[in-house]
CSV table of C-alpha atoms and ligand atoms in Angstrom, one decimal:
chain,number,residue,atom,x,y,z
U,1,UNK,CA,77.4,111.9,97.6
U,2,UNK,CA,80.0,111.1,100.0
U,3,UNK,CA,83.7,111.7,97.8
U,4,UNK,CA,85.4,112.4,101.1
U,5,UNK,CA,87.8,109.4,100.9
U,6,UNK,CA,88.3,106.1,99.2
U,7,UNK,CA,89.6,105.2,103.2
U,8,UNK,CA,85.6,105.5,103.7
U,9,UNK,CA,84.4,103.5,101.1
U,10,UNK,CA,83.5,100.0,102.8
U,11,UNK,CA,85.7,96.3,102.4
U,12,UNK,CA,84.5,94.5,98.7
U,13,UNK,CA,82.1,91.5,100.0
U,14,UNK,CA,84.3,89.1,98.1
U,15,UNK,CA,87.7,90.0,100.8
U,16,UNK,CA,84.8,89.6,104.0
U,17,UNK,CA,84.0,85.9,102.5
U,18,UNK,CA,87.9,85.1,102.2
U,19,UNK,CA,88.2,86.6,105.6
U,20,UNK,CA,85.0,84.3,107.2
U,21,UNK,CA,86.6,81.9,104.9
U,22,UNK,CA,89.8,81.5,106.5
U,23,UNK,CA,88.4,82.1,110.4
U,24,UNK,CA,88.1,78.1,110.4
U,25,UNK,CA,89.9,76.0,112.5
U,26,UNK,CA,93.7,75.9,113.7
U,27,UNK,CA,96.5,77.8,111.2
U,28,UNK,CA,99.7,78.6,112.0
U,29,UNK,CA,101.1,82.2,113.0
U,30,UNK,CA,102.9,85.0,112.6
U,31,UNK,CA,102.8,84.7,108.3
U,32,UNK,CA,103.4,81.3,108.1
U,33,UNK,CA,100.2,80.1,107.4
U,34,UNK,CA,98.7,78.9,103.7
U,35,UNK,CA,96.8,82.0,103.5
U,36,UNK,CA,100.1,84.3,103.7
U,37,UNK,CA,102.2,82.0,101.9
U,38,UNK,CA,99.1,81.9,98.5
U,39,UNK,CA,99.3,86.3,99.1
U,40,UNK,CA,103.0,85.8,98.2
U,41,UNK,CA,102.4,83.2,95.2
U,42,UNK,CA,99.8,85.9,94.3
U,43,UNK,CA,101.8,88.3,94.2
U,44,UNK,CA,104.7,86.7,92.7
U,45,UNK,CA,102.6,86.1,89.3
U,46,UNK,CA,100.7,89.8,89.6
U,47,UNK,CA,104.3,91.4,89.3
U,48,UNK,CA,106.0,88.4,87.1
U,49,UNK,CA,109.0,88.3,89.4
U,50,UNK,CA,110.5,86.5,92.6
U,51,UNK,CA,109.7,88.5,95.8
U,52,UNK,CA,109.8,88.9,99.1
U,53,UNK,CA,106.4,90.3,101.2
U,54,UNK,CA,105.4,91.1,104.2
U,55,UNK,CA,101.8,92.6,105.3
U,56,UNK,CA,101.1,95.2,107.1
U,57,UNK,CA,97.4,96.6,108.2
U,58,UNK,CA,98.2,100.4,107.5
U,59,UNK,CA,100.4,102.7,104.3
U,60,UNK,CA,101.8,104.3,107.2
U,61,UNK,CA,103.6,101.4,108.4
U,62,UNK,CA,104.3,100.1,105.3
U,63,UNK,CA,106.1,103.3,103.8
U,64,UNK,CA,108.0,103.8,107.4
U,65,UNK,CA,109.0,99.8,107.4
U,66,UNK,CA,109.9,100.3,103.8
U,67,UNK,CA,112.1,102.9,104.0
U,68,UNK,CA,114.1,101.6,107.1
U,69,UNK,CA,115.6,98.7,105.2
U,70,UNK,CA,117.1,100.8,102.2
U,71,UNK,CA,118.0,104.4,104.3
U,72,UNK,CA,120.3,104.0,107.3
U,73,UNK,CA,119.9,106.6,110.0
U,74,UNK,CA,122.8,108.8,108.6
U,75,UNK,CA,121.2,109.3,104.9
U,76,UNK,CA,118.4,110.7,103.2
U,77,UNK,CA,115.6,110.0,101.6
U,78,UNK,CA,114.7,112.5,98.6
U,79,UNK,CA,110.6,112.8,98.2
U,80,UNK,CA,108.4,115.1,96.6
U,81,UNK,CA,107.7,118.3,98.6
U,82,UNK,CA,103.8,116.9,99.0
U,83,UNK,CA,104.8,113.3,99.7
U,84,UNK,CA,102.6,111.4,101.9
U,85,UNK,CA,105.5,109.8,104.0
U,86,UNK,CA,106.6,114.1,104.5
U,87,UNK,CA,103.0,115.3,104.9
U,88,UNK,CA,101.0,112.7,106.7
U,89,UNK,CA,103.1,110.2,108.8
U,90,UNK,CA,103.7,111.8,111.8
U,91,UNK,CA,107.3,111.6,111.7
U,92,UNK,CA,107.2,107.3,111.1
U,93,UNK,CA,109.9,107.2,108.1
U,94,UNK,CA,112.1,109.0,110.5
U,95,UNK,CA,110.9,107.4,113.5
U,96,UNK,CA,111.9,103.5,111.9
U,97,UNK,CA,114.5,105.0,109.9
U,98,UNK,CA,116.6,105.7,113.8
U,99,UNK,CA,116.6,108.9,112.4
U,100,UNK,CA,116.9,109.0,108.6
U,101,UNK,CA,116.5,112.7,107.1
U,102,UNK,CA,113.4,113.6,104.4
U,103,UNK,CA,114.5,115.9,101.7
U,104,UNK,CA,112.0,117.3,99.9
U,105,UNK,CA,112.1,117.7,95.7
U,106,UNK,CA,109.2,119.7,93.8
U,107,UNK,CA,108.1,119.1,90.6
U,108,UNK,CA,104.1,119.9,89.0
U,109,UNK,CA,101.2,117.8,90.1
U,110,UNK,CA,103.5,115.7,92.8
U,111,UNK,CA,106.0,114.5,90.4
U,112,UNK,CA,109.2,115.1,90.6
U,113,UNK,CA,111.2,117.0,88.3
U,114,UNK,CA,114.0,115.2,86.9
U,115,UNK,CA,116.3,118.9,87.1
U,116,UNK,CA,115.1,119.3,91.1
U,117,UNK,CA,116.3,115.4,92.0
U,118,UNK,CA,119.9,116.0,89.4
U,119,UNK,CA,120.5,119.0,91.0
U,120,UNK,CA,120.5,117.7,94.7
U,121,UNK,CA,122.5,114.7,93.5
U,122,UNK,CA,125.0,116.8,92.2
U,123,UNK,CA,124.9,118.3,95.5
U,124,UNK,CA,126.1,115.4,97.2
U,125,UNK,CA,129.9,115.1,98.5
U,126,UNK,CA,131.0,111.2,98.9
U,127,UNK,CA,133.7,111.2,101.6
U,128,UNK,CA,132.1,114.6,103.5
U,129,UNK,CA,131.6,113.3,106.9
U,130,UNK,CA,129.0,116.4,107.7
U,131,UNK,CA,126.7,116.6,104.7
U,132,UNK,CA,123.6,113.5,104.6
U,133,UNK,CA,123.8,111.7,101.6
U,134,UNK,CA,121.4,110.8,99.9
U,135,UNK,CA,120.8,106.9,100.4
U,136,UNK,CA,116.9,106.4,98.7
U,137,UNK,CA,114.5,107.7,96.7
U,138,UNK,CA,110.7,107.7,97.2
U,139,UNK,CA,108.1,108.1,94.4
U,140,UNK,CA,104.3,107.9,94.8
U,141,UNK,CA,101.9,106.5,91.9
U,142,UNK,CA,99.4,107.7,92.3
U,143,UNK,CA,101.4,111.0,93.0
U,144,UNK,CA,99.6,112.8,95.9
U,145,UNK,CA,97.7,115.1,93.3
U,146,UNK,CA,96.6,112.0,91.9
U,147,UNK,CA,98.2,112.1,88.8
U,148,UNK,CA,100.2,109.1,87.5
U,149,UNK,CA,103.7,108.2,86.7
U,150,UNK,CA,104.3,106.6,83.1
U,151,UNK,CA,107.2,103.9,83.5
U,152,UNK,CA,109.4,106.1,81.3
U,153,UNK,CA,108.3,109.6,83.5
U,154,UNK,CA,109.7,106.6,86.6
U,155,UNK,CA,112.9,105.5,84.7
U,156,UNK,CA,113.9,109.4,84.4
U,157,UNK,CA,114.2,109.7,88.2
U,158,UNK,CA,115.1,105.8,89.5
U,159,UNK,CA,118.1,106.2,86.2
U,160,UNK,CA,119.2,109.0,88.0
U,161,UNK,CA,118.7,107.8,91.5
U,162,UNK,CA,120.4,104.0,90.7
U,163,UNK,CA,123.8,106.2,89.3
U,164,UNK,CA,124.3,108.1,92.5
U,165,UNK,CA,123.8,104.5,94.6
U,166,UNK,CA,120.4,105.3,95.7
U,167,UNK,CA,117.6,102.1,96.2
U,168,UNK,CA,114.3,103.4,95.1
U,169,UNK,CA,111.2,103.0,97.2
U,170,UNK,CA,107.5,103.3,95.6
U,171,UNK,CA,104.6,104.8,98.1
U,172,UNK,CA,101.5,103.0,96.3
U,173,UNK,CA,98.9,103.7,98.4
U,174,UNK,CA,96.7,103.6,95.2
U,175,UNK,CA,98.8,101.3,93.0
U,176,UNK,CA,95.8,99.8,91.5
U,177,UNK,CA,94.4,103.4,90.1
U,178,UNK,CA,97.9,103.6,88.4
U,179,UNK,CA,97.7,100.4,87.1
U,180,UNK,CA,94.4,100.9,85.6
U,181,UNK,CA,94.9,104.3,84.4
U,182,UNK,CA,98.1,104.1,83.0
U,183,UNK,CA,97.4,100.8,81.4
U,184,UNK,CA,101.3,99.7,82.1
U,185,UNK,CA,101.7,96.5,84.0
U,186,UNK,CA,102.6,96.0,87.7
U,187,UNK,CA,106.4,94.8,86.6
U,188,UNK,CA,106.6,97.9,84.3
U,189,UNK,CA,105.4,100.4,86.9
U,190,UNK,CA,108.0,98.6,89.7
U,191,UNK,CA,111.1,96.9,89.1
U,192,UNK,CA,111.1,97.1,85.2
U,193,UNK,CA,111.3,100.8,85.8
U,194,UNK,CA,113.7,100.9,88.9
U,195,UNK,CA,111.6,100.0,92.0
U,196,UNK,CA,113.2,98.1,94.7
U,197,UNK,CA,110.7,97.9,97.5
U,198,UNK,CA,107.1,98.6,96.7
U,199,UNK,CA,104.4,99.4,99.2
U,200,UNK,CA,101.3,98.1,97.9
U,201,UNK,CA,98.1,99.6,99.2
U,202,UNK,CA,95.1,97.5,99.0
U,203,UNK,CA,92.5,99.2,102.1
U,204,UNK,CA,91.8,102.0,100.1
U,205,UNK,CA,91.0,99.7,96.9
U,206,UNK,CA,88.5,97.4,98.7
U,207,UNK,CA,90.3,95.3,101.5
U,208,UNK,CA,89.5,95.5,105.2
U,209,UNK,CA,93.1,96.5,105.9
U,210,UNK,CA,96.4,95.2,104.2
U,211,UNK,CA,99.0,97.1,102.4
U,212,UNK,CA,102.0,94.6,101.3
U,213,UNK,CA,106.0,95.3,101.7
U,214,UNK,CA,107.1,93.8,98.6
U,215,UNK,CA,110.5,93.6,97.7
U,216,UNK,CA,112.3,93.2,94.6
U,217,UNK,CA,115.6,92.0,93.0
U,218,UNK,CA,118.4,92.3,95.1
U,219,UNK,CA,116.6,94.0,97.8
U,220,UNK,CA,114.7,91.1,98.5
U,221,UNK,CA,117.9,89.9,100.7
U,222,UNK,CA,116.6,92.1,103.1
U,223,UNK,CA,113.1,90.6,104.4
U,224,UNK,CA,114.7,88.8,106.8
U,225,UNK,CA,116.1,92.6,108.4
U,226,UNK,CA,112.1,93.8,107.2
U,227,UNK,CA,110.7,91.1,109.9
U,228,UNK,CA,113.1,92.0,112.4
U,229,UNK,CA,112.2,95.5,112.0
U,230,UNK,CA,108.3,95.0,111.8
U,231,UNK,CA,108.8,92.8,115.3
U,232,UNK,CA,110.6,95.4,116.4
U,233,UNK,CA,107.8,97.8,115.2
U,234,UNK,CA,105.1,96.1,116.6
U,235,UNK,CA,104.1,95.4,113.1
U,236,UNK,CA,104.0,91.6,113.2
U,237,UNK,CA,100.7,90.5,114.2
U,238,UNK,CA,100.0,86.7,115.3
U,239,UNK,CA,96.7,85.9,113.1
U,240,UNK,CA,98.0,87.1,109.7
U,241,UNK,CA,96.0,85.0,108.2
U,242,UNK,CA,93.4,87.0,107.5
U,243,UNK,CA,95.6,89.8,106.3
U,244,UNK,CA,96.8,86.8,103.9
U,245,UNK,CA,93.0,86.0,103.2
U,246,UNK,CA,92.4,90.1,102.2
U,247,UNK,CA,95.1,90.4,99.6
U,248,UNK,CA,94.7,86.7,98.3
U,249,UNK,CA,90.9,87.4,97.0
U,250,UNK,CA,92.1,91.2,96.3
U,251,UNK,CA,94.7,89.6,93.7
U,252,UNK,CA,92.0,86.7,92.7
U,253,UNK,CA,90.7,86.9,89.3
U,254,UNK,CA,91.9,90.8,88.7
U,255,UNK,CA,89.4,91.4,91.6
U,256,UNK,CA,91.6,94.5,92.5
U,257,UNK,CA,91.9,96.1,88.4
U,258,UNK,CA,88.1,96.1,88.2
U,259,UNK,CA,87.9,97.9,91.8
U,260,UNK,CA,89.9,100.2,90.2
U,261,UNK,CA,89.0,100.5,86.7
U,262,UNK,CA,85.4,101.5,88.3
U,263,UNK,CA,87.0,104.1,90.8
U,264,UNK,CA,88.9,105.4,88.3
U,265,UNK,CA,86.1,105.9,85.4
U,266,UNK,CA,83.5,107.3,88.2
U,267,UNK,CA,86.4,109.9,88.8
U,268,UNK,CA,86.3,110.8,85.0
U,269,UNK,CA,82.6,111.3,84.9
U,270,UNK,CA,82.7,113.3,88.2
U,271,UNK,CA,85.6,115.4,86.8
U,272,UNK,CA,83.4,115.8,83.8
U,273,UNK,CA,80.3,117.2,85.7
U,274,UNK,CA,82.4,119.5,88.1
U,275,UNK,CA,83.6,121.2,85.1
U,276,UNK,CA,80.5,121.6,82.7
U,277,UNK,CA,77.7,122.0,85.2
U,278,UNK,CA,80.1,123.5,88.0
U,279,UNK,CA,82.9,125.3,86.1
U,280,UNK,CA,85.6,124.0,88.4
U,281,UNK,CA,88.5,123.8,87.0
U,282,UNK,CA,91.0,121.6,87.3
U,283,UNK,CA,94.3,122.0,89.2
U,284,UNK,CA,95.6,118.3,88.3
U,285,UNK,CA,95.1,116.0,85.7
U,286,UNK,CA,92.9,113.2,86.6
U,287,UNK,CA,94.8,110.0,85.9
U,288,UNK,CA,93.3,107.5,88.7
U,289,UNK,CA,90.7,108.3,91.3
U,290,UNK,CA,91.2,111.5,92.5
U,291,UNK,CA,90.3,115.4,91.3
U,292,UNK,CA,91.6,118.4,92.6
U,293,UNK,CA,89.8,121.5,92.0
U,294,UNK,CA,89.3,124.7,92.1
U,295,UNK,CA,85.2,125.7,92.9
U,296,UNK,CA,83.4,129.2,91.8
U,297,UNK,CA,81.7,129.6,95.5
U,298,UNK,CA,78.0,129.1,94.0
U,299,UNK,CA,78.9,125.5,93.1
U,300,UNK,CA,80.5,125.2,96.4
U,301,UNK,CA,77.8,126.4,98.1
U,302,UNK,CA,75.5,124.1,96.3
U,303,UNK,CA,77.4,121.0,97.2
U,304,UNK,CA,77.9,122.0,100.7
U,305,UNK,CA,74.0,122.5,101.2
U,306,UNK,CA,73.2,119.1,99.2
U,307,UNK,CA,75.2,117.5,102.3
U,308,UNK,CA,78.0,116.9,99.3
U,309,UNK,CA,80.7,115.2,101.1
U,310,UNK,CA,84.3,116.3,99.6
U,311,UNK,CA,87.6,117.9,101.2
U,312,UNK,CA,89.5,121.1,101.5
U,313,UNK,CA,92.7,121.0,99.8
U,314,UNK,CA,95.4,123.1,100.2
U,315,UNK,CA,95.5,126.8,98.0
U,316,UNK,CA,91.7,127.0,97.6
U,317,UNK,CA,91.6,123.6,95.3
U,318,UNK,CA,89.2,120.9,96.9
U,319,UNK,CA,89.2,117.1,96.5
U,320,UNK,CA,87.0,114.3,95.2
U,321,UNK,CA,87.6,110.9,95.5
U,322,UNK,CA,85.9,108.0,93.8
U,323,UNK,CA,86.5,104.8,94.9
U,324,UNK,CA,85.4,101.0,94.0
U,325,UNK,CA,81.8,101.7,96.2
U,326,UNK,CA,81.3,104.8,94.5
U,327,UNK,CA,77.8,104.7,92.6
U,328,UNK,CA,76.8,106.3,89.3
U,329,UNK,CA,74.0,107.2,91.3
U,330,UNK,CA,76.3,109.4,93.6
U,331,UNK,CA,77.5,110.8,90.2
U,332,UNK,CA,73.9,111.6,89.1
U,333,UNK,CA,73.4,113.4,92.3
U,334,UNK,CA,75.9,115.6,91.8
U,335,UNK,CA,74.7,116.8,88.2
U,336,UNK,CA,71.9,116.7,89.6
U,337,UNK,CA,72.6,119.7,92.1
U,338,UNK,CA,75.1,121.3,90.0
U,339,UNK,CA,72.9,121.3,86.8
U,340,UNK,CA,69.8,123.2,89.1
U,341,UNK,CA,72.3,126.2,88.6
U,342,UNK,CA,71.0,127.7,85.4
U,343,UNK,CA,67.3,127.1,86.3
O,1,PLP,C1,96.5,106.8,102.2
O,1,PLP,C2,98.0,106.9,101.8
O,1,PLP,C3,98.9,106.2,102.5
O,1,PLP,C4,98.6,105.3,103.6
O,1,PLP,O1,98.0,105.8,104.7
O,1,PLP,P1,97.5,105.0,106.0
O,1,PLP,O2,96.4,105.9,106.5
O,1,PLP,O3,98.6,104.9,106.9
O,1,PLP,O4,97.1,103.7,105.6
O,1,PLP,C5,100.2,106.3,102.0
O,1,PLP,N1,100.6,107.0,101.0
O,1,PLP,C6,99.7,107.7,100.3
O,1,PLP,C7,100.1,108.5,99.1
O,1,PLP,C8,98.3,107.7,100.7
O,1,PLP,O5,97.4,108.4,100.0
C-alpha cells in the first residue's frame, strides 16, 4: 500500500527496452541523434502542431528553463499561491530567470481565480520604472491539489494574461492525468487554449527520467536561447539518446494515456474507499491521480499501523497518490483495513 508518490512508482518495462534498445553502438550527441530527433516527430503529432523540444531529466529543471526564455530578470511571473515552481524549487525559476520575481495568485483547489490574476493586471503600471511587471503566467494541470483545468477554465486566465503582453507557461508535471481525466486533447489543453511553452512531465507517468521543454507558436523562435540556457545550466547532457529513447516509447502507441487512464481510475476507487469505509472527506476534487484528504484519526491510525504508505499535507488534509504501478491489489488492501473498522 505504498500511495506515497507516483515519483516512487518504478520506469514502465516498455521505456527500459527502448532504453537497452538504443544503448547499441555509436549515435551522435548532445540531441542530435535519431532517437531525439523521433521524440520531437512524436511529439509533433501528439500535440498536432510544429514545435520546438528540448529534454530534460527532472520538472524542476524544466519549469526553471521554461520560464527563463519568456520572463526577463526585471519581470514577474504570476503563479498560484501553492505552485510547484513557488513551493518546491528551491528558488530555480528565480535562479535561471537572473532574478525574475514569483507573484503568487489564489484561487480554490490550485487554480487560479480569474478576479485574483485581473486584479494584479490591473495593478500593473507600463512606463513605471520601479514597479515589476508582470511578463508570464504559469498554470499547473494537474493543479497542485490535483484537480484539472478544463481548456475553457485555461482560456479564462491565458485570454487575460495574452491582453496584458504576458507568454503563458504550463507546469505539467502530470500532463497525462489531465489529459486522461479531462478527456480534452493535448493541442486543446496547450496552445489551443493559450500555452506557449509546456513542460511535459513524463518520470512521474512511467519513464526513467525525462520531462520535455516544448515550445509552441511563436515562442518556438526561442529554442535556440532554451539550448543556450540549458548549456549554460548544465542541463544539456551528451547521451540524450536515451532520454530520446524514454519519451519516444512513452508517446508510442498512447503508451503514456493508458499509464494514466489506470493511475487515474485506481485514484477514483481509492477515493471511493477512503470515504465509505474511512469517512475521509475530501478537500479537492479528484480529477487525475491524486486525493487530498481530510482522515477521522481511527482511519488514520489504521493505515498508519497497516504500514499504509501516504503523506502529510498541509492543514490536517493527507495525500494519496496512484500512479501507472499502482495495483488493485493495493486498493483491496486498503478496504481491506479500513472495512475491519465496524467489526
Ligand atoms: C513533481 C512536480 C514537478 C517536477 O519535480 P521534479 O522533482 O523536479 O521532477 C513539477 N511540478 C509539479 C506540479 C510537480 O508535481
Amino acid at each position: 500500500m505504498n500511495f506515497s508518490s507516483d515519483t516512487s512508482a518504478p520506469a514502465h518495462p516498455l521505456i527500459m527496452e527502448a532504453v537497452a534498445a538504443a544503448n547499441r553502438g555509436m549515435a551522435a550527441s548532445y540531441g542530435a541523434d535519431a532517437w531525439c530527433e523521433a521524440a520531437r516527430a512524436a511529439i509533433a503529432a501528439v500535440f498536432e502542431t510544429d514545435v520546438e523540444v528540448w529534454l530534460t531529466a527532472s520538472g524542476t529543471a524544466a519549469n526553471a528553463l521554461a520560464l527563463s526564455v519568456i520572463c526577463p530578470p526585471t519581470g514577474a511571473v504570476l503563479c498560484h499561491e501553492q505552485a510547484h515552481v513557488e513551493r518546491d524549487e528551491r528558488g530555480a525559476p528565480e535562479f535561471f530567470t537572473g532574478g525574475a520575481k514569483l507573484q503568487l495568485l489564489s484561487g480554490a483547489h490550485g487554480k487560479i481565480d480569474p478576479a485574483a490574476l485581473a486584479g494584479r493586471l490591473a495593478s500593473d503600471r507600463p512606463g513605471s520604472v520601479h514597479q515589476v511587471p508582470a511578463a508570464a503566467l504559469s498554470l499547473s494541470n494537474l493543479t497542485e491539489s490535483g484537480a484539472a483545468y478544463s481548456p475553457a477554465e485555461m482560456r479564462v486566465l491565458t485570454d487575460a494574461a495574452k491582453a496584458g503582453g504576458l507568454l503563458v507557461h504550463l507546469d505539467g508535471a502530470r500532463f497525462a492525468n489531465a489529459v486522461a481525466g479531462t478527456g480534452a486533447s493535448p493541442a486543446e489543453l496547450t496552445w489551443k487554449s493559450g500555452v506557449d511553452v509546456l513542460s511535459f512531465g513524463a518520470t512521474k507517468n512511467g519513464a526513467l527520467g525525462v520531462e520535455a521543454i516544448i515550445l509552441f507558436g511563436e515562442a518556438r523562435q526561442r529554442i535556440g536561447e532554451l539550448r543556450e540556457r540549458a548549456k549554460r545550466g548544465g542541463h544539456m547532457p551528451p547521451k540524450m539518446r536515451y532520454l530520446g529513447a524514454q519519451l519516444t516509447a512513452y508517446l508510442a502507441d498512447g503508451l503514456w494515456l493508458d499509464l494514466a487512464a489506470h493511475a487515474n481510475a485506481t485514484a477514483a476507487k481509492l477515493a471511493e474507499v477512503l470515504v465509505s469505509e474511512g469517512a475521509a472527506q475530501l478537500a479537492a476534487p479528484v480529477d487525475g491521480n491524486e486525493i487530498f484528504a481530510v482522515l477521522p484519526a481511527e482511519t488514520l491510525r489504521r493505515l498508519q499501523q497497516a504500514g499504509a504508505l501516504f503523506a502529510p499535507w498541509e492543514g490536517g488534509v493527507h495525500r494519496f497518490v496512484a500512479s501507472w504501478a499502482t495495483r488493485a491489489e493495493d486498493v483491496d488492501a486498503l478496504r481491506a483495513c479500513l472495512g475491519a473498522r465496524r467489526d
